[in-house]
PDB file of C-alpha atoms in Angstrom:
ATOM      1  CA  MET A  20     -27.452  21.562   5.372  1.00 76.00           C
ATOM      2  CA  LYS A  21     -27.974  24.291   2.170  1.00 95.00           C
ATOM      3  CA  GLY A  22     -31.181  25.400   1.817  1.00 97.00           C
ATOM      4  CA  LEU A  23     -31.793  27.568  -1.129  1.00 98.00           C
ATOM      5  CA  ASN A  24     -35.229  29.865  -0.311  1.00 98.00           C
ATOM      6  CA  VAL A  25     -36.668  30.874  -4.145  1.00 98.00           C
ATOM      7  CA  GLY A  26     -38.623  34.492  -4.977  1.00 96.00           C
ATOM      8  CA  CYS A  27     -38.315  34.553  -0.732  1.00 96.00           C
ATOM      9  CA  GLY A  28     -39.576  38.225  -0.994  1.00 94.00           C
ATOM     10  CA  ARG A  29     -39.672  39.591   2.750  1.00 95.00           C
ATOM     11  CA  ASP A  30     -39.891  35.911   3.902  1.00 96.00           C
ATOM     12  CA  ILE A  31     -36.199  35.319   4.776  1.00 97.00           C
ATOM     13  CA  LYS A  32     -35.278  32.410   5.953  1.00 97.00           C
ATOM     14  CA  ASN A  33     -32.150  32.128   8.531  1.00 95.00           C
ATOM     15  CA  GLY A  34     -30.048  29.149   6.887  1.00 94.00           C
ATOM     16  CA  PHE A  35     -30.914  29.194   3.510  1.00 97.00           C
ATOM     17  CA  ILE A  36     -29.830  31.183   0.194  1.00 97.00           C
ATOM     18  CA  ASN A  37     -33.191  34.094  -0.254  1.00 98.00           C
ATOM     19  CA  ILE A  38     -33.360  34.560  -3.840  1.00 98.00           C
ATOM     20  CA  ASP A  39     -35.858  36.816  -5.481  1.00 97.00           C
ATOM     21  CA  LEU A  40     -36.682  39.089  -9.076  1.00 96.00           C
ATOM     22  CA  VAL A  41     -36.227  41.834  -6.848  1.00 95.00           C
ATOM     23  CA  LYS A  42     -33.950  43.475  -4.122  1.00 96.00           C
ATOM     24  CA  LEU A  43     -35.365  43.374  -0.843  1.00 96.00           C
ATOM     25  CA  PRO A  44     -33.844  43.650   2.013  1.00 96.00           C
ATOM     26  CA  GLY A  45     -32.255  40.229   3.319  1.00 96.00           C
ATOM     27  CA  VAL A  46     -32.677  38.814  -0.366  1.00 97.00           C
ATOM     28  CA  ASP A  47     -28.813  37.523  -0.497  1.00 97.00           C
ATOM     29  CA  LYS A  48     -29.592  37.180  -4.666  1.00 97.00           C
ATOM     30  CA  VAL A  49     -31.119  38.906  -7.010  1.00 98.00           C
ATOM     31  CA  VAL A  50     -32.258  35.389  -9.809  1.00 97.00           C
ATOM     32  CA  ASP A  51     -34.326  35.529 -13.233  1.00 97.00           C
ATOM     33  CA  LEU A  52     -35.904  32.154 -12.092  1.00 97.00           C
ATOM     34  CA  ASN A  53     -37.419  32.672 -16.207  1.00 97.00           C
ATOM     35  CA  THR A  54     -33.692  32.913 -17.553  1.00 97.00           C
ATOM     36  CA  PHE A  55     -31.604  29.207 -17.996  1.00 97.00           C
ATOM     37  CA  PRO A  56     -29.948  27.314 -16.686  1.00 97.00           C
ATOM     38  CA  TYR A  57     -30.130  28.770 -12.673  1.00 98.00           C
ATOM     39  CA  PRO A  58     -26.708  30.307 -11.564  1.00 97.00           C
ATOM     40  CA  PHE A  59     -25.779  27.379  -9.357  1.00 97.00           C
ATOM     41  CA  LYS A  60     -23.645  23.750  -9.803  1.00 97.00           C
ATOM     42  CA  SER A  61     -25.611  20.787  -9.829  1.00 97.00           C
ATOM     43  CA  ASP A  62     -25.956  19.428  -6.670  1.00 97.00           C
ATOM     44  CA  SER A  63     -26.257  22.094  -4.666  1.00 96.00           C
ATOM     45  CA  PHE A  64     -28.971  21.947  -2.503  1.00 97.00           C
ATOM     46  CA  ASP A  65     -30.480  19.594   0.460  1.00 97.00           C
ATOM     47  CA  THR A  66     -34.153  21.670   0.184  1.00 98.00           C
ATOM     48  CA  ILE A  67     -35.236  24.060  -2.156  1.00 98.00           C
ATOM     49  CA  LEU A  68     -38.134  25.584  -0.413  1.00 98.00           C
ATOM     50  CA  CYS A  69     -40.836  27.705  -3.371  1.00 98.00           C
ATOM     51  CA  PHE A  70     -43.394  29.407  -2.780  1.00 97.00           C
ATOM     52  CA  ASN A  71     -45.896  30.643  -4.382  1.00 95.00           C
ATOM     53  CA  VAL A  72     -43.978  31.586  -7.022  1.00 97.00           C
ATOM     54  CA  LEU A  73     -44.242  28.040  -9.495  1.00 97.00           C
ATOM     55  CA  GLU A  74     -47.212  30.169 -11.157  1.00 96.00           C
ATOM     56  CA  HIS A  75     -45.571  33.284 -12.322  1.00 96.00           C
ATOM     57  CA  LEU A  76     -42.624  31.397 -14.241  1.00 97.00           C
ATOM     58  CA  THR A  77     -43.239  30.994 -18.019  1.00 96.00           C
ATOM     59  CA  SER A  78     -41.877  27.391 -17.946  1.00 95.00           C
ATOM     60  CA  LEU A  79     -43.034  25.274 -15.538  1.00 94.00           C
ATOM     61  CA  GLU A  80     -40.884  22.076 -17.175  1.00 94.00           C
ATOM     62  CA  LYS A  81     -36.944  24.185 -17.501  1.00 96.00           C
ATOM     63  CA  SER A  82     -38.682  25.211 -13.476  1.00 97.00           C
ATOM     64  CA  LEU A  83     -38.732  21.938 -12.498  1.00 96.00           C
ATOM     65  CA  GLU A  84     -35.880  20.531 -14.778  1.00 95.00           C
ATOM     66  CA  GLU A  85     -33.804  23.136 -12.583  1.00 97.00           C
ATOM     67  CA  PHE A  86     -34.949  22.429  -9.759  1.00 98.00           C
ATOM     68  CA  HIS A  87     -33.808  19.119  -9.965  1.00 96.00           C
ATOM     69  CA  ARG A  88     -30.461  19.662 -11.312  1.00 97.00           C
ATOM     70  CA  ILE A  89     -29.132  22.332  -8.479  1.00 97.00           C
ATOM     71  CA  LEU A  90     -31.040  19.419  -5.316  1.00 97.00           C
ATOM     72  CA  LYS A  91     -29.001  17.007  -4.100  1.00 96.00           C
ATOM     73  CA  SER A  92     -30.194  13.068  -4.889  1.00 92.00           C
ATOM     74  CA  ASN A  93     -32.185  12.836  -1.454  1.00 92.00           C
ATOM     75  CA  GLY A  94     -32.706  16.762  -1.184  1.00 96.00           C
ATOM     76  CA  VAL A  95     -36.944  18.250  -0.416  1.00 96.00           C
ATOM     77  CA  LEU A  96     -37.775  20.203  -2.483  1.00 97.00           C
ATOM     78  CA  MET A  97     -41.235  21.660  -1.297  1.00 97.00           C
ATOM     79  CA  LEU A  98     -43.616  24.100  -2.781  1.00 97.00           C
ATOM     80  CA  LYS A  99     -47.019  25.900  -2.613  1.00 97.00           C
ATOM     81  CA  VAL A 100     -48.973  27.026  -5.112  1.00 97.00           C
ATOM     82  CA  PRO A 101     -52.617  28.077  -5.516  1.00 96.00           C
ATOM     83  CA  HIS A 102     -55.425  25.905  -6.412  1.00 94.00           C
ATOM     84  CA  PHE A 103     -57.414  26.221  -9.806  1.00 94.00           C
ATOM     85  CA  THR A 104     -60.652  26.948  -7.550  1.00 91.00           C
ATOM     86  CA  TYR A 105     -59.372  29.122  -5.382  1.00 91.00           C
ATOM     87  CA  SER A 106     -60.538  32.895  -6.885  1.00 86.00           C
ATOM     88  CA  GLY A 107     -56.849  34.357  -5.855  1.00 86.00           C
ATOM     89  CA  ALA A 108     -55.146  31.227  -8.317  1.00 88.00           C
ATOM     90  CA  PHE A 109     -57.371  34.147 -11.183  1.00 88.00           C
ATOM     91  CA  THR A 110     -57.350  37.427 -10.040  1.00 91.00           C
ATOM     92  CA  ASP A 111     -53.077  37.681 -10.030  1.00 90.00           C
ATOM     93  CA  PRO A 112     -52.646  38.605 -13.547  1.00 93.00           C
ATOM     94  CA  THR A 113     -48.655  37.535 -13.340  1.00 92.00           C
ATOM     95  CA  HIS A 114     -50.334  33.661 -12.932  1.00 94.00           C
ATOM     96  CA  ILE A 115     -49.614  31.489 -16.066  1.00 95.00           C
ATOM     97  CA  HIS A 116     -50.241  28.425 -14.564  1.00 94.00           C
ATOM     98  CA  PHE A 117     -53.177  26.907 -12.467  1.00 91.00           C
ATOM     99  CA  PHE A 118     -53.021  23.816 -10.385  1.00 95.00           C
ATOM    100  CA  SER A 119     -54.826  20.466  -9.585  1.00 94.00           C
ATOM    101  CA  TYR A 120     -53.897  17.814  -7.179  1.00 94.00           C
ATOM    102  CA  ASN A 121     -52.338  15.983 -10.098  1.00 91.00           C
ATOM    103  CA  THR A 122     -50.729  18.360 -12.197  1.00 92.00           C
ATOM    104  CA  LEU A 123     -47.131  17.852 -10.890  1.00 92.00           C
ATOM    105  CA  ASP A 124     -47.704  13.766 -10.646  1.00 89.00           C
ATOM    106  CA  TYR A 125     -46.456  14.121 -14.847  1.00 88.00           C
ATOM    107  CA  PHE A 126     -42.637  15.484 -12.924  1.00 90.00           C
ATOM    108  CA  VAL A 127     -42.744  12.583 -10.478  1.00 88.00           C
ATOM    109  CA  LEU A 128     -41.029   8.912 -11.596  1.00 84.00           C
ATOM    110  CA  GLY A 129     -43.610   6.367 -12.192  1.00 77.00           C
ATOM    111  CA  SER A 130     -46.778   8.441 -11.068  1.00 72.00           C
ATOM    112  CA  SER A 131     -48.506   9.635 -14.076  1.00 65.00           C
ATOM    113  CA  ASP A 132     -48.772   8.009 -17.560  1.00 69.00           C
ATOM    114  CA  PHE A 133     -47.382  11.540 -19.342  1.00 68.00           C
ATOM    115  CA  ASN A 134     -43.868  11.592 -17.328  1.00 67.00           C
ATOM    116  CA  TYR A 135     -42.685  10.456 -20.524  1.00 73.00           C
ATOM    117  CA  TYR A 136     -41.849  13.968 -21.950  1.00 76.00           C
ATOM    118  CA  PHE A 137     -39.316  15.177 -19.653  1.00 80.00           C
ATOM    119  CA  GLN A 138     -35.756  13.856 -19.501  1.00 80.00           C
ATOM    120  CA  PHE A 139     -35.844  14.002 -15.806  1.00 86.00           C
ATOM    121  CA  GLY A 140     -37.569  12.905 -12.556  1.00 86.00           C
ATOM    122  CA  PHE A 141     -38.471  13.423  -8.454  1.00 87.00           C
ATOM    123  CA  SER A 142     -38.656  10.111  -6.697  1.00 88.00           C
ATOM    124  CA  LYS A 143     -41.851  10.396  -4.578  1.00 87.00           C
ATOM    125  CA  ILE A 144     -44.474  12.850  -3.478  1.00 90.00           C
ATOM    126  CA  THR A 145     -46.677  13.957  -0.513  1.00 94.00           C
ATOM    127  CA  LYS A 146     -49.620  16.157  -1.813  1.00 95.00           C
ATOM    128  CA  LYS A 147     -51.754  18.306   0.734  1.00 96.00           C
ATOM    129  CA  ILE A 148     -54.942  20.121  -0.364  1.00 95.00           C
ATOM    130  CA  SER A 149     -54.872  23.485   1.779  1.00 94.00           C
ATOM    131  CA  PHE A 150     -58.099  24.976   2.506  1.00 93.00           C
ATOM    132  CA  GLY A 151     -58.551  28.717   3.861  1.00 83.00           C
ATOM    133  CA  LYS A 152     -60.519  28.480   7.608  1.00 75.00           C
ATOM    134  CA  LYS A 153     -60.374  31.821   8.427  1.00 75.00           C
ATOM    135  CA  PHE A 154     -64.450  32.837   7.726  1.00 75.00           C
ATOM    136  CA  ALA A 155     -65.575  29.338   6.359  1.00 79.00           C
ATOM    137  CA  LEU A 156     -65.644  27.087   8.720  1.00 83.00           C
ATOM    138  CA  TRP A 157     -66.996  23.983   6.682  1.00 85.00           C
ATOM    139  CA  ASN A 158     -63.481  23.905   5.623  1.00 87.00           C
ATOM    140  CA  TYR A 159     -62.404  22.200   8.412  1.00 88.00           C
ATOM    141  CA  ILE A 160     -64.811  19.023   7.379  1.00 88.00           C
ATOM    142  CA  ILE A 161     -64.016  19.416   4.022  1.00 90.00           C
ATOM    143  CA  GLU A 162     -60.598  19.875   4.046  1.00 92.00           C
ATOM    144  CA  PRO A 163     -59.958  16.511   5.337  1.00 94.00           C
ATOM    145  CA  LEU A 164     -62.330  14.816   3.015  1.00 93.00           C
ATOM    146  CA  ALA A 165     -60.857  16.787  -0.549  1.00 94.00           C
ATOM    147  CA  ASN A 166     -57.284  15.425   0.808  1.00 95.00           C
ATOM    148  CA  LYS A 167     -58.995  11.651   1.146  1.00 95.00           C
ATOM    149  CA  PHE A 168     -60.883  12.097  -2.095  1.00 95.00           C
ATOM    150  CA  PRO A 169     -58.885  14.235  -4.338  1.00 95.00           C
ATOM    151  CA  ALA A 170     -60.538  12.864  -7.231  1.00 93.00           C
ATOM    152  CA  LEU A 171     -63.942  12.703  -6.115  1.00 92.00           C
ATOM    153  CA  TRP A 172     -63.875  16.983  -4.650  1.00 91.00           C
ATOM    154  CA  GLU A 173     -62.103  18.048  -7.853  1.00 93.00           C
ATOM    155  CA  ASN A 174     -64.310  16.442 -10.534  1.00 93.00           C
ATOM    156  CA  THR A 175     -68.115  17.132  -9.400  1.00 89.00           C
ATOM    157  CA  PRO A 176     -69.448  19.997  -7.360  1.00 90.00           C
ATOM    158  CA  LEU A 177     -67.917  19.784  -3.967  1.00 85.00           C
ATOM    159  CA  ARG A 178     -65.297  21.906  -5.506  1.00 86.00           C
ATOM    160  CA  ILE A 179     -67.432  24.765  -5.108  1.00 87.00           C
ATOM    161  CA  PHE A 180     -65.456  24.701  -1.510  1.00 88.00           C
ATOM    162  CA  SER A 181     -62.463  26.129  -3.128  1.00 89.00           C
ATOM    163  CA  ALA A 182     -58.955  25.164  -1.645  1.00 92.00           C
ATOM    164  CA  GLU A 183     -56.532  27.748  -1.497  1.00 93.00           C
ATOM    165  CA  GLU A 184     -53.597  25.877  -2.553  1.00 94.00           C
ATOM    166  CA  ILE A 185     -50.932  22.956  -2.232  1.00 94.00           C
ATOM    167  CA  HIS A 186     -48.036  21.992  -0.217  1.00 95.00           C
ATOM    168  CA  ILE A 187     -46.896  19.207  -2.445  1.00 93.00           C
TER     169      ILE A 187
END
């Protein structure tokens, strides 16, 4: 298995090529993810990890297209992005994009009425809304309900119970 850990920061993964914009200890390659194309051959990786990175990139579309290009046909792209109800999504001045439960459906073949905008598409997607539970015990109840009924949770005042991120 060949894996790519995108925007790894200090979270170095063994068995992966660890890339980041900054040359930190353990970073294998410095890559500016806002420069296209990415410096990897097509169909290079079985797994791509991209945790808390997409919200910082200037072109969500081009970045996902590049991940699609460098991912093998049966490969897995694992993403974590901040949910728009999370206060940290707006606190960080380097965040450019904000995500709802269905944002990335646009990039999945046949899952959105709008994915005709793009010349690529992923074959399927699984999603999970993740709530912080450290000081909010009620989130143990809210999280499973929000994942079962995401539209109800996001489109009503129930979203006052904010999520932290979406795992895709």
